[in-house]
PDB file of C-alpha atoms in Angstrom:
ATOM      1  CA  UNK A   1     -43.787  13.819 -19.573  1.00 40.00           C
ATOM      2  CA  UNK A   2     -40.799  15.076 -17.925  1.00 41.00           C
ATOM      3  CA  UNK A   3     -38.168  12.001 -17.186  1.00 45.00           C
ATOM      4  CA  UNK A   4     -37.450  11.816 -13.010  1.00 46.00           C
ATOM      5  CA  UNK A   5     -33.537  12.492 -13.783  1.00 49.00           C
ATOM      6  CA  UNK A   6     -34.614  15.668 -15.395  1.00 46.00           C
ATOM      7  CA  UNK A   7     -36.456  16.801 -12.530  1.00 44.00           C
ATOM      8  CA  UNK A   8     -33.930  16.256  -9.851  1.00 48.00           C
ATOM      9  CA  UNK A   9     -32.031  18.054 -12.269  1.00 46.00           C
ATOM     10  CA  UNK A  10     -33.909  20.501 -12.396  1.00 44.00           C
ATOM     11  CA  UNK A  11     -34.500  20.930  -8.290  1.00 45.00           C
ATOM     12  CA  UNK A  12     -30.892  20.396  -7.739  1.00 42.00           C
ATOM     13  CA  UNK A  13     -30.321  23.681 -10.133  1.00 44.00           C
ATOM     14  CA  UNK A  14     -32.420  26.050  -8.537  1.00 44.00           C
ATOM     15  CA  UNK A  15     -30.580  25.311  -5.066  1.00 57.00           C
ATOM     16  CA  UNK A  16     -27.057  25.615  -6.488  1.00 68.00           C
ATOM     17  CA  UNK A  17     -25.963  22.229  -5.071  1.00 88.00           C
ATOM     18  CA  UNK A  18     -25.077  19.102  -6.931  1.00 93.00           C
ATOM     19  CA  UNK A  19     -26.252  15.765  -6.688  1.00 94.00           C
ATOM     20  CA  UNK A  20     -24.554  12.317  -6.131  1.00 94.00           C
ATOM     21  CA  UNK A  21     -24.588   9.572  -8.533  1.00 95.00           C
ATOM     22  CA  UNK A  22     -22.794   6.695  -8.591  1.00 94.00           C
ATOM     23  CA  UNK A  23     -20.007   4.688 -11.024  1.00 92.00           C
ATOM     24  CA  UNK A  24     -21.176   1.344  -9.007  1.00 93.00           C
ATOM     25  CA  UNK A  25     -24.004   2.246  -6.712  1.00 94.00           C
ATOM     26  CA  UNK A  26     -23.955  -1.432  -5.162  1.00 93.00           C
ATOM     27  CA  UNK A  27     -20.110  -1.721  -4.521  1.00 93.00           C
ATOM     28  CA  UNK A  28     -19.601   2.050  -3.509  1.00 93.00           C
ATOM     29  CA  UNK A  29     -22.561   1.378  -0.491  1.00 93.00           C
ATOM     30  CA  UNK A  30     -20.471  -1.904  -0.075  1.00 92.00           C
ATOM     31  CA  UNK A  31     -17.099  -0.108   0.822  1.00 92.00           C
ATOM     32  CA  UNK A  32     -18.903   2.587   2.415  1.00 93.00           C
ATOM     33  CA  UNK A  33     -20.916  -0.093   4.931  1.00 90.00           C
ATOM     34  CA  UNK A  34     -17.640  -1.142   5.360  1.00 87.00           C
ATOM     35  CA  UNK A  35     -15.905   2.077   6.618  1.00 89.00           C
ATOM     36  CA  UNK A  36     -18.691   2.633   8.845  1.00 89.00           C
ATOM     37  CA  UNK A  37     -17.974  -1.095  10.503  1.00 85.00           C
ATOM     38  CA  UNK A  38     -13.746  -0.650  11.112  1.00 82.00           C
ATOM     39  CA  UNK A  39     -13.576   3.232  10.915  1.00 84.00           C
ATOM     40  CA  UNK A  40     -16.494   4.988  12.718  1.00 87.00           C
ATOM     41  CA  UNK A  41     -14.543   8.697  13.022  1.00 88.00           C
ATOM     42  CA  UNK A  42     -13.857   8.516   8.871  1.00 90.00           C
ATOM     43  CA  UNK A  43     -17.952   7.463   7.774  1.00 93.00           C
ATOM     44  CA  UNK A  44     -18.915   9.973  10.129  1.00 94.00           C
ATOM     45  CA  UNK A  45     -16.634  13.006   8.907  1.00 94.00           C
ATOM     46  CA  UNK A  46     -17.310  11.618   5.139  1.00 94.00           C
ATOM     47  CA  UNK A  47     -21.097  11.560   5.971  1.00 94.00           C
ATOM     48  CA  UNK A  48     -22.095  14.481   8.238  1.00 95.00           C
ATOM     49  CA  UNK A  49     -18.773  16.604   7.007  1.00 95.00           C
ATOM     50  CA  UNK A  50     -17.663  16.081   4.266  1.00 95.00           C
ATOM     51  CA  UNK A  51     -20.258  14.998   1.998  1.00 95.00           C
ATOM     52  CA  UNK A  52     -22.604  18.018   3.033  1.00 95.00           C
ATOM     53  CA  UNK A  53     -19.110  19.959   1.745  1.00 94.00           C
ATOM     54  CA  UNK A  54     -19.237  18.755  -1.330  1.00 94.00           C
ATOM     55  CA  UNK A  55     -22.991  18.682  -2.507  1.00 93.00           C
ATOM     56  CA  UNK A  56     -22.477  22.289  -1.593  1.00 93.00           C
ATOM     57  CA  UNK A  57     -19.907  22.594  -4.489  1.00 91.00           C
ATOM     58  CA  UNK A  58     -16.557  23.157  -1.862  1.00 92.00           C
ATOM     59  CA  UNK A  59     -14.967  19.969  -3.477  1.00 93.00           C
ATOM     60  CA  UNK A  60     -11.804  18.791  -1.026  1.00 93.00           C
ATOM     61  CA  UNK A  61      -9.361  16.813  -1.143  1.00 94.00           C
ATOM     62  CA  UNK A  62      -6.700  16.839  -3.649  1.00 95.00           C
ATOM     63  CA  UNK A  63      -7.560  17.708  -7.666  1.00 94.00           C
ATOM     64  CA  UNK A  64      -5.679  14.312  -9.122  1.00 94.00           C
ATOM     65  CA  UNK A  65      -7.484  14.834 -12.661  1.00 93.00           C
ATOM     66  CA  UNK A  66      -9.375  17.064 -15.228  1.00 93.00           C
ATOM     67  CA  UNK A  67     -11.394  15.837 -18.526  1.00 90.00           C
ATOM     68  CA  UNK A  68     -11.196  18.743 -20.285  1.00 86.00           C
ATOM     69  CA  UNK A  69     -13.546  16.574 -23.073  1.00 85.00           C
ATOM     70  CA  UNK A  70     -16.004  16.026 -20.675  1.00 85.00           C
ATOM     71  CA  UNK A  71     -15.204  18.709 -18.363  1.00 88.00           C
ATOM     72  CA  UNK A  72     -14.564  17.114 -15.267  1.00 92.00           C
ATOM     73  CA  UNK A  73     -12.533  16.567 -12.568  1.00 94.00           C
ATOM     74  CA  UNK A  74     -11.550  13.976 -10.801  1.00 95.00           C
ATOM     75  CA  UNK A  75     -10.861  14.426  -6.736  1.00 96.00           C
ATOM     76  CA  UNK A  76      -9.072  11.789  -4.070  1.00 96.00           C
ATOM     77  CA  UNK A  77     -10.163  13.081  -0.334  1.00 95.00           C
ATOM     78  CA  UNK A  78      -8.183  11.710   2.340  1.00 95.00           C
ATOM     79  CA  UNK A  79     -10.467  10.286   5.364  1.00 93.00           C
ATOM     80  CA  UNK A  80      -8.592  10.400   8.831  1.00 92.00           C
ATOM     81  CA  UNK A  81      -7.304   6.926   9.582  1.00 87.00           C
ATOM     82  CA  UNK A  82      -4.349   5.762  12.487  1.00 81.00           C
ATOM     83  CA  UNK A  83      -1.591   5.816  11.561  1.00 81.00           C
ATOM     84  CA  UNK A  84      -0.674   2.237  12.143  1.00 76.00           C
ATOM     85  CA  UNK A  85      -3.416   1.835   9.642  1.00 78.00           C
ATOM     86  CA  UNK A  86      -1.985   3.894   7.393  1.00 81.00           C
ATOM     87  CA  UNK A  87       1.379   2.163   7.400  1.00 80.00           C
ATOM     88  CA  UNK A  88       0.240  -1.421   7.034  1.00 77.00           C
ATOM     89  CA  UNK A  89      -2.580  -0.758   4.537  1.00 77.00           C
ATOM     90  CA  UNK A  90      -2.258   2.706   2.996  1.00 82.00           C
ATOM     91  CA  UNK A  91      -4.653   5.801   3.116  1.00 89.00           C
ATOM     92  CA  UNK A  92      -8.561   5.618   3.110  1.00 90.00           C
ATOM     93  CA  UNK A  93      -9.436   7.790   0.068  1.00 94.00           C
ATOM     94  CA  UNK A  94     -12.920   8.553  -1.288  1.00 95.00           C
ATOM     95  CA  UNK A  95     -12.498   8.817  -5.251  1.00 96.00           C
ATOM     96  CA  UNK A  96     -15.001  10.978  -6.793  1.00 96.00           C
ATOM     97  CA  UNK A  97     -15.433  12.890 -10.095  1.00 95.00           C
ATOM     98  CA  UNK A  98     -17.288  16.475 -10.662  1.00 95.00           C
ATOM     99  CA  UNK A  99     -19.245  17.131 -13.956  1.00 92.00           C
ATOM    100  CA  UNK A 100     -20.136  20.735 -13.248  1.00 86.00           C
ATOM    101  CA  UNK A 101     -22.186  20.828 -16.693  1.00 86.00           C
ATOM    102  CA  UNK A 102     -24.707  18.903 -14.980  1.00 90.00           C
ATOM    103  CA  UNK A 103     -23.837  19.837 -11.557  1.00 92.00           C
ATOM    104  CA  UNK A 104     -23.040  16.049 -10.797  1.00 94.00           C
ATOM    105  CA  UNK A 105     -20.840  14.537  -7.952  1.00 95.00           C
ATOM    106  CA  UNK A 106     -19.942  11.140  -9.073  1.00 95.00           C
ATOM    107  CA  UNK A 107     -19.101   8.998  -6.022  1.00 95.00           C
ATOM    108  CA  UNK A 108     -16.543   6.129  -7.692  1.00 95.00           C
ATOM    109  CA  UNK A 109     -15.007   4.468  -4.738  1.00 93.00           C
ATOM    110  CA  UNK A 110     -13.195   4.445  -1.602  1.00 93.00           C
ATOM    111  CA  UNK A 111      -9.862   2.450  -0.758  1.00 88.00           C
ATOM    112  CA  UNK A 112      -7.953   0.132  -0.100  1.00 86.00           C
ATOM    113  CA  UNK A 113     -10.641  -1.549  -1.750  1.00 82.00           C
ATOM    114  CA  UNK A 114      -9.802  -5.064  -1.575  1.00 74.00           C
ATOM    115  CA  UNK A 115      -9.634  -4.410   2.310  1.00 79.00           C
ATOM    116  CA  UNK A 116     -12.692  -2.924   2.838  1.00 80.00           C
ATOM    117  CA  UNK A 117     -14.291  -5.371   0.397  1.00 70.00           C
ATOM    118  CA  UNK A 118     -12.820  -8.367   2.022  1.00 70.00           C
ATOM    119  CA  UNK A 119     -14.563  -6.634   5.247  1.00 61.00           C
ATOM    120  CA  UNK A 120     -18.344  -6.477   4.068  1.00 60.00           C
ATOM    121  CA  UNK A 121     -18.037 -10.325   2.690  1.00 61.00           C
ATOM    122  CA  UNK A 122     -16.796 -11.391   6.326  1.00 67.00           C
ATOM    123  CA  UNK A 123     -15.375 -10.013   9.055  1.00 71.00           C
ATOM    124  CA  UNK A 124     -11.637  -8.736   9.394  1.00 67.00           C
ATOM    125  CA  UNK A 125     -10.005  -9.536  12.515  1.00 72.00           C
ATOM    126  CA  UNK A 126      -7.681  -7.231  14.444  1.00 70.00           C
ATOM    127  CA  UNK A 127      -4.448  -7.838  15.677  1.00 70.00           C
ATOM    128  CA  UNK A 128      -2.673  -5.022  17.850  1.00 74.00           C
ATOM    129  CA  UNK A 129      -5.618  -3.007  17.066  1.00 68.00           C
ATOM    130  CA  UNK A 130      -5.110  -3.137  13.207  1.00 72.00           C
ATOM    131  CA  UNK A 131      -7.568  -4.130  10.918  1.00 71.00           C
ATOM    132  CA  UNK A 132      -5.608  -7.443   9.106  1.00 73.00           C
ATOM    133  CA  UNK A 133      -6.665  -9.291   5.692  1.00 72.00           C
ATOM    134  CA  UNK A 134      -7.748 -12.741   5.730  1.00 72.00           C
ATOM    135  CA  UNK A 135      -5.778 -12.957   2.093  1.00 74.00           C
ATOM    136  CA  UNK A 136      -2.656 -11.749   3.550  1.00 74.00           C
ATOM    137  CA  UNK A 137      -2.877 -12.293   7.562  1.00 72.00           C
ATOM    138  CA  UNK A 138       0.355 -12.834   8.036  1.00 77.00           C
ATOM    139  CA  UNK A 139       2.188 -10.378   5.547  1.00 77.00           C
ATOM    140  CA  UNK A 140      -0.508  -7.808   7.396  1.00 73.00           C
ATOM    141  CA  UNK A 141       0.726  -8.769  10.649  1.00 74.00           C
ATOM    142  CA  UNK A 142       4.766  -8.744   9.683  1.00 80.00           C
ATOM    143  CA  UNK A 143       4.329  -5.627   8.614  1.00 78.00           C
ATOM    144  CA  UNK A 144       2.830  -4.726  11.925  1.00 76.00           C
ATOM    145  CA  UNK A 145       5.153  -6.835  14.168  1.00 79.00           C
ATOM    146  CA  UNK A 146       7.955  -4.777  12.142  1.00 81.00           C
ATOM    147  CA  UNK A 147       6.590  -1.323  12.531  1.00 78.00           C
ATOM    148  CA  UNK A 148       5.987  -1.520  16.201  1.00 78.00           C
ATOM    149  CA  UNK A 149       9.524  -2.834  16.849  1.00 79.00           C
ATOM    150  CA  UNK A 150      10.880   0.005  14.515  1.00 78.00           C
ATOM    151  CA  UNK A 151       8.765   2.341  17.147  1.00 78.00           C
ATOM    152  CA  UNK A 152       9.705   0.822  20.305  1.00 76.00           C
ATOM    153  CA  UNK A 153      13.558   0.761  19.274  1.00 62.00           C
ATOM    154  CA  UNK A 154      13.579  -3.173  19.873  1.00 53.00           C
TER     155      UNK A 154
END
């Protein structure tokens, strides 16, 4: 009897691609869900660009770590994100890992976590057009208060 992980094994081999698995299947779909919600252009380059890329073994973004032991390595790709964004809350980066033994992506998790968790359990309001934590609302909007004064030279 030939075990259902074998066999997708076994399909994915023939085609040359790799498959995705994940670290936390639940929590990645989470965060993911959670992209789609506050960053349309990112979920749709990570899920009609990007991951197509990758399953085809080009792996992008930037190498970050390899597992000689295990031999893997460990990616961080960059999804685009404004820039205001960026400033108050840091890069969105999908975190994955390649096992090319078994021609396995493994999809680990996408940040800043805690925002984009804090966005699936309820929603984030925005304020200027930025995405702000319920946790931190009003470090989040300091920081944005300050960078748009820094920008208009108040």
């Amino acid at each position: 009897m030939v075990n259902v992980n074998e066999k997708r094994r076994g399909l994915k081999n023939m085609k040359g691609t790799y498959i995705f698995e994940y670290l936390n299947e639940n929590e990645f779909r989470k965060l993911e869900r959670s992209v789609k919600k506050y960053n349309m252009l990112a979920y749709k380059k990570m899920v009609f660009e990007f991951y197509p890329e990758i399953k085809e073994g080009n792996f992008l973004g930037q190498l970050v770590g390899v597992n000689s032991k295990e031999n893997t390595k460990s990616y961080e790709l960059k999804l685009p994100t404004d820039d205001l964004f960026v400033r108050v809350h840091g890069e969105v980066v999908l975190h994955y890992s390649v096992c090319e033994n078994s021609h396995t992506v493994i999809l680990e998790t996408i940040t800043p976590e805690s925002l984009l968790s804090e966005g699936h359990k309820q929603e984030l309001e925005a304020y200027k057009g930025v995405m702000i934590s319920k946790a931190n609302s009003e470090k989040d909007k300091f920081k944005i208060d300050l960078l748009n004064m820094l920008n208009n030279g108040d």
